[in-house]
Short mmCIF file of C-alpha atoms in Angstrom, two decimals:
data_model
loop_
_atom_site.label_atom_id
_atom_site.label_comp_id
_atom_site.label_asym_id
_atom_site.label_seq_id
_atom_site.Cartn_x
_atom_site.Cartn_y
_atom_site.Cartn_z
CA UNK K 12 0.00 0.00 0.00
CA UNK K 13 1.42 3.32 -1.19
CA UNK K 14 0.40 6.69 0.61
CA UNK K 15 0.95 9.83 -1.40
CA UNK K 16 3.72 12.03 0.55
CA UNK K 17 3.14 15.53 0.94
CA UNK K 18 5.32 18.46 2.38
CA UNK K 19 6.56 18.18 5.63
CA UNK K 20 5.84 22.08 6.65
CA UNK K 21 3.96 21.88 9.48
CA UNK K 22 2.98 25.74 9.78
CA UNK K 23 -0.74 25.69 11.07
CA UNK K 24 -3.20 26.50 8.06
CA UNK K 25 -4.35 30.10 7.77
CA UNK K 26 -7.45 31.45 6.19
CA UNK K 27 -8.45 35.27 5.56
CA UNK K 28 -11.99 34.15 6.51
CA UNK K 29 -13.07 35.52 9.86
CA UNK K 30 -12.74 31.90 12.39
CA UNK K 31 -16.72 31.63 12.85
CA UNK K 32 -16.89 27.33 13.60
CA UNK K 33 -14.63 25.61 15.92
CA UNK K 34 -15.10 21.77 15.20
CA UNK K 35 -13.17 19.16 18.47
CA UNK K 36 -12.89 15.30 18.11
CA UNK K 37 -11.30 12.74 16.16
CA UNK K 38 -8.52 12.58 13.03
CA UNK K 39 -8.27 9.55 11.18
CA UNK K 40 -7.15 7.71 8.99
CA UNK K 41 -9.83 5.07 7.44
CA UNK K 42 -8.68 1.87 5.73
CA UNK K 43 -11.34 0.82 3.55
CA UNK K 44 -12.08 -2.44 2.30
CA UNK K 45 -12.01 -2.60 -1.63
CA UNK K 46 -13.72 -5.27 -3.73
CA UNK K 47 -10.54 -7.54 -4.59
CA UNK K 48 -9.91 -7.35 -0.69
CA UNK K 49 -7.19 -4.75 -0.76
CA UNK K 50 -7.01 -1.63 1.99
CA UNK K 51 -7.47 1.82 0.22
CA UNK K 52 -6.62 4.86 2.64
CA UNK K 53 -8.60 7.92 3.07
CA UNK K 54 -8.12 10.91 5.87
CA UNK K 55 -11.34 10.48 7.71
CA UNK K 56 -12.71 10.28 11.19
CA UNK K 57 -16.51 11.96 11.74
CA UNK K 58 -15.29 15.28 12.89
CA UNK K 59 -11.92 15.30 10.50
CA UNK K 60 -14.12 15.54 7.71
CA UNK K 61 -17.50 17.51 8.97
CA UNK K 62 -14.06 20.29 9.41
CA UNK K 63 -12.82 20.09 5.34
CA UNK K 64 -16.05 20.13 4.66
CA UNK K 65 -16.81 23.04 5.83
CA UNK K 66 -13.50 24.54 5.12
CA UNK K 67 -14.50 23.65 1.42
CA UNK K 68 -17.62 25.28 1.69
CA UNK K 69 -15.91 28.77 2.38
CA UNK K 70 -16.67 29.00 6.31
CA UNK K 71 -13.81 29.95 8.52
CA UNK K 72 -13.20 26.84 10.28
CA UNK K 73 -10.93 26.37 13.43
CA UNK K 74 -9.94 22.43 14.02
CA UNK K 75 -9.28 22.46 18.19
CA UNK K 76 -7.25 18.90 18.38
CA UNK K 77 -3.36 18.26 17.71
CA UNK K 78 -2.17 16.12 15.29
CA UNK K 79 0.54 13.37 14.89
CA UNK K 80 3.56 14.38 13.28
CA UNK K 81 4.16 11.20 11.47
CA UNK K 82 2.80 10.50 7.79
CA UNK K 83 -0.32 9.63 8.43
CA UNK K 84 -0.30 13.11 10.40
CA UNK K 85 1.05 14.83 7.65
CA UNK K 86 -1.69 14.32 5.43
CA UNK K 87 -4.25 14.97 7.63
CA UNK K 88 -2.71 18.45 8.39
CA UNK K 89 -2.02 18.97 4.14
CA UNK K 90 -6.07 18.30 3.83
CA UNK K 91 -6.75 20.52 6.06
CA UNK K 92 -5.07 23.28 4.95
CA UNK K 93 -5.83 22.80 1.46
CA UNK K 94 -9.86 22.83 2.58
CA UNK K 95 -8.68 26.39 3.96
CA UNK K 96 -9.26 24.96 7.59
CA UNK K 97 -7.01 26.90 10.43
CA UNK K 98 -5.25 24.84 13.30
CA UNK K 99 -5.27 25.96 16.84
CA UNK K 100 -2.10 23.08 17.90
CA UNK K 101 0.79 24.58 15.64
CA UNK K 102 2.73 21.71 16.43
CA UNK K 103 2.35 18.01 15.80
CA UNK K 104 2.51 15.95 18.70
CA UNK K 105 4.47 12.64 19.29
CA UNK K 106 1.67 10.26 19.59
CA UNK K 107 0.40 8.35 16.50
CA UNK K 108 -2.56 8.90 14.27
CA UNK K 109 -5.38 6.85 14.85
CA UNK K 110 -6.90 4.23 12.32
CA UNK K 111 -10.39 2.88 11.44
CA UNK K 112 -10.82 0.04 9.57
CA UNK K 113 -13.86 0.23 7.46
CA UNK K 114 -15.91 -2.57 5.75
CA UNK K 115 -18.65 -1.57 3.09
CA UNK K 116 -22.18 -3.90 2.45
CA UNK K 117 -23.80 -4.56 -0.68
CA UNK K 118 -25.71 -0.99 -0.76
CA UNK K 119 -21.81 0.34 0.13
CA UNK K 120 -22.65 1.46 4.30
CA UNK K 121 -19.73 1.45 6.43
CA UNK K 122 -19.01 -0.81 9.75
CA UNK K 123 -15.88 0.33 11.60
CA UNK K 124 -12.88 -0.88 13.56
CA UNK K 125 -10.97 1.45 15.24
CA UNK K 126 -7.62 1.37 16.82
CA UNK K 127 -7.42 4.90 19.29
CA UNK K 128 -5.45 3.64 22.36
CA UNK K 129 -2.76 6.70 23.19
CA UNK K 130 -3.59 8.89 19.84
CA UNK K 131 -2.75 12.16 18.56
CA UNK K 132 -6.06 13.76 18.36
CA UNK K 133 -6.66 12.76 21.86
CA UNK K 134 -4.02 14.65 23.45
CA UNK K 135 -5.83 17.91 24.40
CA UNK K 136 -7.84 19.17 27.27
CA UNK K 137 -10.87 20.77 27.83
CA UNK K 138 -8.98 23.39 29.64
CA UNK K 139 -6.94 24.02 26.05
CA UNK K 140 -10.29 23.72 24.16
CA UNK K 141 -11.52 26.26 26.23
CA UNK K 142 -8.33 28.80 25.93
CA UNK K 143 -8.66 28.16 22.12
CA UNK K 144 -12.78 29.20 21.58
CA UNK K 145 -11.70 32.40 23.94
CA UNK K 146 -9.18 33.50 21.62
CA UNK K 147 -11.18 34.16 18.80
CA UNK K 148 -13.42 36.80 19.05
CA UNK K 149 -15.28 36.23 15.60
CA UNK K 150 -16.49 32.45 16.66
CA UNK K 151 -20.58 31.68 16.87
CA UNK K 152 -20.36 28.00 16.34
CA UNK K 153 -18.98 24.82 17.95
CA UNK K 154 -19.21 21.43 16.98
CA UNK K 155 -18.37 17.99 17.45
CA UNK K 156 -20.00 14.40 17.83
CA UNK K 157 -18.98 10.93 16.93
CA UNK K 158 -15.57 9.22 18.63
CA UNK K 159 -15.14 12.62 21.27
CA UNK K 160 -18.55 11.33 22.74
CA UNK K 161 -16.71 8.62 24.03
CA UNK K 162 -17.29 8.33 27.96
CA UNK K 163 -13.28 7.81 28.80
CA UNK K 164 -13.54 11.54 27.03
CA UNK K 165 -15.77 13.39 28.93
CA UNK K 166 -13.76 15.11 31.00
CA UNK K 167 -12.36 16.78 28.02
CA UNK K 168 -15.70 17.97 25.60
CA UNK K 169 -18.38 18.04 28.44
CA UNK K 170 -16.92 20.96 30.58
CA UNK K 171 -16.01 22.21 26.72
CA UNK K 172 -19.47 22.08 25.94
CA UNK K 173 -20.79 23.84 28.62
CA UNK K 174 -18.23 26.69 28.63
CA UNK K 175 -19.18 27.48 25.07
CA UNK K 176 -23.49 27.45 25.33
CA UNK K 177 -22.48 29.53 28.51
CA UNK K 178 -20.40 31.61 25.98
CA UNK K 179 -22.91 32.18 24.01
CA UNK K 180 -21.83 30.07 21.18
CA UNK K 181 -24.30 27.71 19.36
CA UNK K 182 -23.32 24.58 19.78
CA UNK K 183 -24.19 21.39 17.40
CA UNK K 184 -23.39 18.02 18.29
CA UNK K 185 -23.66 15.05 16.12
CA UNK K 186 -24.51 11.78 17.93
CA UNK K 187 -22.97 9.37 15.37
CA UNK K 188 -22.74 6.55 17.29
CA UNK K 189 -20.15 3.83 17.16
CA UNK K 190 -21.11 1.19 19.70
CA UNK K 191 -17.57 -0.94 17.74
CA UNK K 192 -15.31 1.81 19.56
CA UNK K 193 -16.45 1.15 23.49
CA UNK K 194 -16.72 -1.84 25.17
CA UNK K 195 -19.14 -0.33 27.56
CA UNK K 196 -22.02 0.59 25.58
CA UNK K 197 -24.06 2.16 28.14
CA UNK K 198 -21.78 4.28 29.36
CA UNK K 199 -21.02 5.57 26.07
CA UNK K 200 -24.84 6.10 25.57
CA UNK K 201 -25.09 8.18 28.97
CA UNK K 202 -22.27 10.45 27.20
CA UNK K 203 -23.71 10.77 24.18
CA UNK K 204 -27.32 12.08 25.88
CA UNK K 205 -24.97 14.10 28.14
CA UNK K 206 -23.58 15.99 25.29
CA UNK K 207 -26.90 15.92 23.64
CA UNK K 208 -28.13 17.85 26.69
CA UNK K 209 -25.62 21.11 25.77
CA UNK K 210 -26.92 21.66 22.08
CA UNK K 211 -28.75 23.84 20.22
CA UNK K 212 -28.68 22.03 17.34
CA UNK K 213 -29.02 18.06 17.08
CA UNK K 214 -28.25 15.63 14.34
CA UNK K 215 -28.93 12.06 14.32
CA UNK K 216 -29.63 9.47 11.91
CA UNK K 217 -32.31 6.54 12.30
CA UNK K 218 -29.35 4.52 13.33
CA UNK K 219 -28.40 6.40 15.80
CA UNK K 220 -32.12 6.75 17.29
CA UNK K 221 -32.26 3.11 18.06
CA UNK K 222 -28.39 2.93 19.34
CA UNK K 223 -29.31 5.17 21.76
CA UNK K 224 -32.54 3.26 22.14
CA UNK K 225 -34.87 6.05 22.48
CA UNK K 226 -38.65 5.03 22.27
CA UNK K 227 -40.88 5.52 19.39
CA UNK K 228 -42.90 3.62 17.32
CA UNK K 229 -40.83 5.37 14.08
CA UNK K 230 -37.43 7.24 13.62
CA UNK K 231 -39.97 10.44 13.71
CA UNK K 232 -41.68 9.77 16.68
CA UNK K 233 -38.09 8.91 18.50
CA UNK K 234 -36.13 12.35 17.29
CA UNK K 235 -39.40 14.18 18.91
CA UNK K 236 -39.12 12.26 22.02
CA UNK K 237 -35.41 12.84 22.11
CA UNK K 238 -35.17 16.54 21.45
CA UNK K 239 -37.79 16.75 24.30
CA UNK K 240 -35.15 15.37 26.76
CA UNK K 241 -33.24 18.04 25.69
CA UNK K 242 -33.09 21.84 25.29
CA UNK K 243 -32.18 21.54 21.50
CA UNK K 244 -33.87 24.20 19.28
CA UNK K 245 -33.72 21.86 16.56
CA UNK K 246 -32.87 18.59 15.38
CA UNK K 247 -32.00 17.09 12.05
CA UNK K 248 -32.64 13.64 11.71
CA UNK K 249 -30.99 12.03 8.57
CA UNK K 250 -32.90 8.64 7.07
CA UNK K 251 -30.31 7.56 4.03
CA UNK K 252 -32.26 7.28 0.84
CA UNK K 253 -35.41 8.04 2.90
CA UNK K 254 -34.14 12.06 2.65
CA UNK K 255 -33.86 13.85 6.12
CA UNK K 256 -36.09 15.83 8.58
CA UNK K 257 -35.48 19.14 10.53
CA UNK K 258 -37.28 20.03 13.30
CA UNK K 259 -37.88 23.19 15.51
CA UNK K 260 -38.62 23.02 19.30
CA UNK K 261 -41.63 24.82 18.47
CA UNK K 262 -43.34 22.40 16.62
CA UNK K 263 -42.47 23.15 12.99
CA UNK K 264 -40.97 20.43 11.09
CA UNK K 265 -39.99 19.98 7.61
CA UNK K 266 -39.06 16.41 5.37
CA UNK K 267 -36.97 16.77 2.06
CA UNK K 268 -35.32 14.35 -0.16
CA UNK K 269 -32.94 14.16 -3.32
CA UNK K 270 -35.66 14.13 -6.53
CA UNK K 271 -33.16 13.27 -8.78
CA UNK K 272 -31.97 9.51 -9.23
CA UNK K 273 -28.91 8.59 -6.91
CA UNK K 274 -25.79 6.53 -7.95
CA UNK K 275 -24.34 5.61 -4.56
CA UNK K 276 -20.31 4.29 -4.46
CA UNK K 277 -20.33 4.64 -0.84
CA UNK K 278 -22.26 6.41 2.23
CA UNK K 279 -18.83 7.66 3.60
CA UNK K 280 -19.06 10.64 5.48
CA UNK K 281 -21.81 11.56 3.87
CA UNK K 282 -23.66 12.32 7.49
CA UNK K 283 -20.76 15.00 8.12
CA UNK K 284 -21.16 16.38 4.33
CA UNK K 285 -24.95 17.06 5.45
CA UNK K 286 -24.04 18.42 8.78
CA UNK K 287 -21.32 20.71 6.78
CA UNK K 288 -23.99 22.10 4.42
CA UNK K 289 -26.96 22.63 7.32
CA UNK K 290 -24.22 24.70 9.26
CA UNK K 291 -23.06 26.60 5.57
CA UNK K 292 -26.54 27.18 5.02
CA UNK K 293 -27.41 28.22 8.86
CA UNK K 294 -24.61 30.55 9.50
CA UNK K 295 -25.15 32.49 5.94
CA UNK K 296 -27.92 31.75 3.94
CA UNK K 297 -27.95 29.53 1.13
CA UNK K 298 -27.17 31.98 -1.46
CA UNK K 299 -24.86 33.89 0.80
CA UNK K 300 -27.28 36.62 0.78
CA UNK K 301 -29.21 36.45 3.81
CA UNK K 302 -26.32 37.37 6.21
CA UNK K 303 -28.10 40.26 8.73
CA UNK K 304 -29.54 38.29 11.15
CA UNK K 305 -26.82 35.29 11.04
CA UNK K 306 -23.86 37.78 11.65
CA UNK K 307 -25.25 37.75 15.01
CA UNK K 308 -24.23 35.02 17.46
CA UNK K 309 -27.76 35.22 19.03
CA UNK K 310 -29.40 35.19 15.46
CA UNK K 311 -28.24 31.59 15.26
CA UNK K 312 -30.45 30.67 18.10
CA UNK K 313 -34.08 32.39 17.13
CA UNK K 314 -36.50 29.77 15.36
CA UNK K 315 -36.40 30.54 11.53
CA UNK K 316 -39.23 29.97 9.16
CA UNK K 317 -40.76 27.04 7.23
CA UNK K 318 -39.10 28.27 3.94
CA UNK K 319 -35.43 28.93 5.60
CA UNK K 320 -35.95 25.52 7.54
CA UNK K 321 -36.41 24.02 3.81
CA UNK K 322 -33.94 25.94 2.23
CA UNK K 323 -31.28 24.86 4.99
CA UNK K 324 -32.29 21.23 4.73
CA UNK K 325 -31.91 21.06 0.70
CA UNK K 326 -28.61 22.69 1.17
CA UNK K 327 -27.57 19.81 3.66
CA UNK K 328 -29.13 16.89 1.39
CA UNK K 329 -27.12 18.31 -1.61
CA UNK K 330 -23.82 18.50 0.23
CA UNK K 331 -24.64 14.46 1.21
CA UNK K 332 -25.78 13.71 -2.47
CA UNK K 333 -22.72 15.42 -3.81
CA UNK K 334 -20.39 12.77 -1.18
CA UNK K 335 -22.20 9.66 -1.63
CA UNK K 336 -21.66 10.03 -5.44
CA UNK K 337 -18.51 9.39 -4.84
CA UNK K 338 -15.39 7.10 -3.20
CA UNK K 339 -14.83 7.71 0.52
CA UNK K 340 -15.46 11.51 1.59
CA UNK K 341 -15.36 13.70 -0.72
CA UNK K 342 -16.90 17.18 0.19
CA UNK K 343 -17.97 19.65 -2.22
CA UNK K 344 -17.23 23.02 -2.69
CA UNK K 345 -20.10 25.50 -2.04
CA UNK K 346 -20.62 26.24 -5.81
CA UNK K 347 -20.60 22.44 -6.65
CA UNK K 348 -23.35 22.50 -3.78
CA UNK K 349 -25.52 25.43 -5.36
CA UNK K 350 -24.89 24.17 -9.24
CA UNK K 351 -26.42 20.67 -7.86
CA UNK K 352 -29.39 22.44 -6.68
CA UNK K 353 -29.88 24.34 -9.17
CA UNK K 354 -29.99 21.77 -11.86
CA UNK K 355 -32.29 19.69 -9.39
CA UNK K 356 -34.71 22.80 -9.79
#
């Protein structure tokens, strides 16, 4: 197996975009299974790409966690910068990357293995989270989800979480469950509802509704009862080919899907692709013209209406339809987004 080398200049990435997301959690690199058998690589990890993706989509993006300086490290730092992404750790750390391996089915969904004993991304604090959102005086969003919702993590995103809804900062968490990374799955579940607890904004797929094994008779009827238990102003709830909901606390609710006929090579990071394009769309409008109120940190939070609920969501789906299209994650670039939806109209 060959892995493309890239420069060894570590210099943390810079962009002239104003740092408006912070994104904390896992690097990786994923090892997934081809056809014939063989391993192809591909910089992943839930959070890892949710960040390029947004980076590609033109937001300032800050990425809170250190990185390995070995190879794998390397090109996990080169992808960022190329997505325009800026680092808070200017250094690489000692510690090794982490690894997933990842095994597609027949309709190309990934199962993963991961190997995250003693790992690069892991070596931060809240405390240094903390320091890092303080520092920059442009940020209105947090996020994270997946592998940093691990319970041996919580004391270093939980007090993270709190200090930035207390900030004022809207904060989105992704559950993304991986019951194959814990061995104790109920303690893993308490974190994740934990976390849940500090968000304004939700995402979840059906999956992740009955990991968590919330009650409902449908996917629907579960993301209402679970943004209940929280104080979430609104939750997306992704379905796969089924399209995706999003729902405001106050009872209005929208349900969109892709019109157009799908050719799926793999489903990838296509959840952080949608959560990339729902936070694009949130933070700015979908044409990038509907900035006044979203400037404004506490804009974020105010319930929107039906038609910028929609407009969000279709934004989202087409940043997933663009991924799942094709091999491993590949996250368009705000114009591919718009040119998709415009030829869908």
């Amino acid at each position: 197996m060959v892995f493309p080398i890239y420069s060894t200049d570590s210099t943390p990435a810079c962009t002239a975009l104003p740092l408006r997301v912070a994104t904390a959690g896992e690097a990786l690199f994923d090892l997934i299974e081809e056809p014939d058998g063989r391993l192809q690589p591909c910089a992943g990890g839930a959070v890892y790409n949710l960040t390029r993706a947004l980076g590609l989509q033109g937001v300032g993006t800050l990425y809170l966690n250190p990185l390995s300086g070995d190879l794998l490290g390397r090109q996990l730092a080169h992808g960022l910068h190329d997505a325009g992404v800026a680092l808070a750790s200017s250094a690489p750390v000692r510690a090794p990357s982490a690894l997933a391996l990842a095994a597609l089915d027949a309709e190309g969904k990934a199962s993963y293995s991961f190997y995250r004993d003693g790992v690069a991304d892991r070596q931060v604090t809240a405390a240094a989270l903390i320091a890092a959102c303080a520092a920059q005086p442009s940020l209105q969003v947090v996020a994270t989800g997946c592998l940093a919702l691990v319970a041996q993590d919580a004391a270093i995103y939980q007090p993270w979480l709190a200090a930035q809804r207390a900030a004022g900062r809207m904060v989105v968490v992704d559950a993304n469950l991986r019951l194959s990374a814990v061995d104790d799955a109920n303690a893993y579940r308490a974190n994740v509802m934990a976390a849940l607890r500090h968000a304004h904004l939700i995402k979840v797929s059906d999956d992740d509704l009955e990991a968590l094994a919330i009650p409902g008779a449908n996917a629907l009827e579960r993301a209402h009862y679970l943004q209940q238990q929280t104080q979430a102003q609104w939750l997306a709830l992704t379905l796969g080919p089924g399209g995706a909901w999003l729902l405001q606390r106050d009872g209005l609710a929208v349900h969109a899907r892709e019109q157009a006929p799908i050719t799926v090579v793999d489903t990838v990071g296509a959840g952080d692709c949608f959560l990339a394009g729902l936070i694009t769309a949130w933070l700015s409008g979908p044409e990038r013209g509907e900035e006044a109120g979203a400037r404004r940190a506490e804009g974020l939070m105010a319930p929107v209406t039906e038609a910028r609920l929609r407009a969000m969501l279709l934004h989202a789906l087409a940043s997933a339809g663009h991924c799942v299209e094709r091999a491993g994650c590949t996250p368009p670039r705000y114009e591919e987004v718009r040119e998709r939806l415009a030829l869908r109209r």
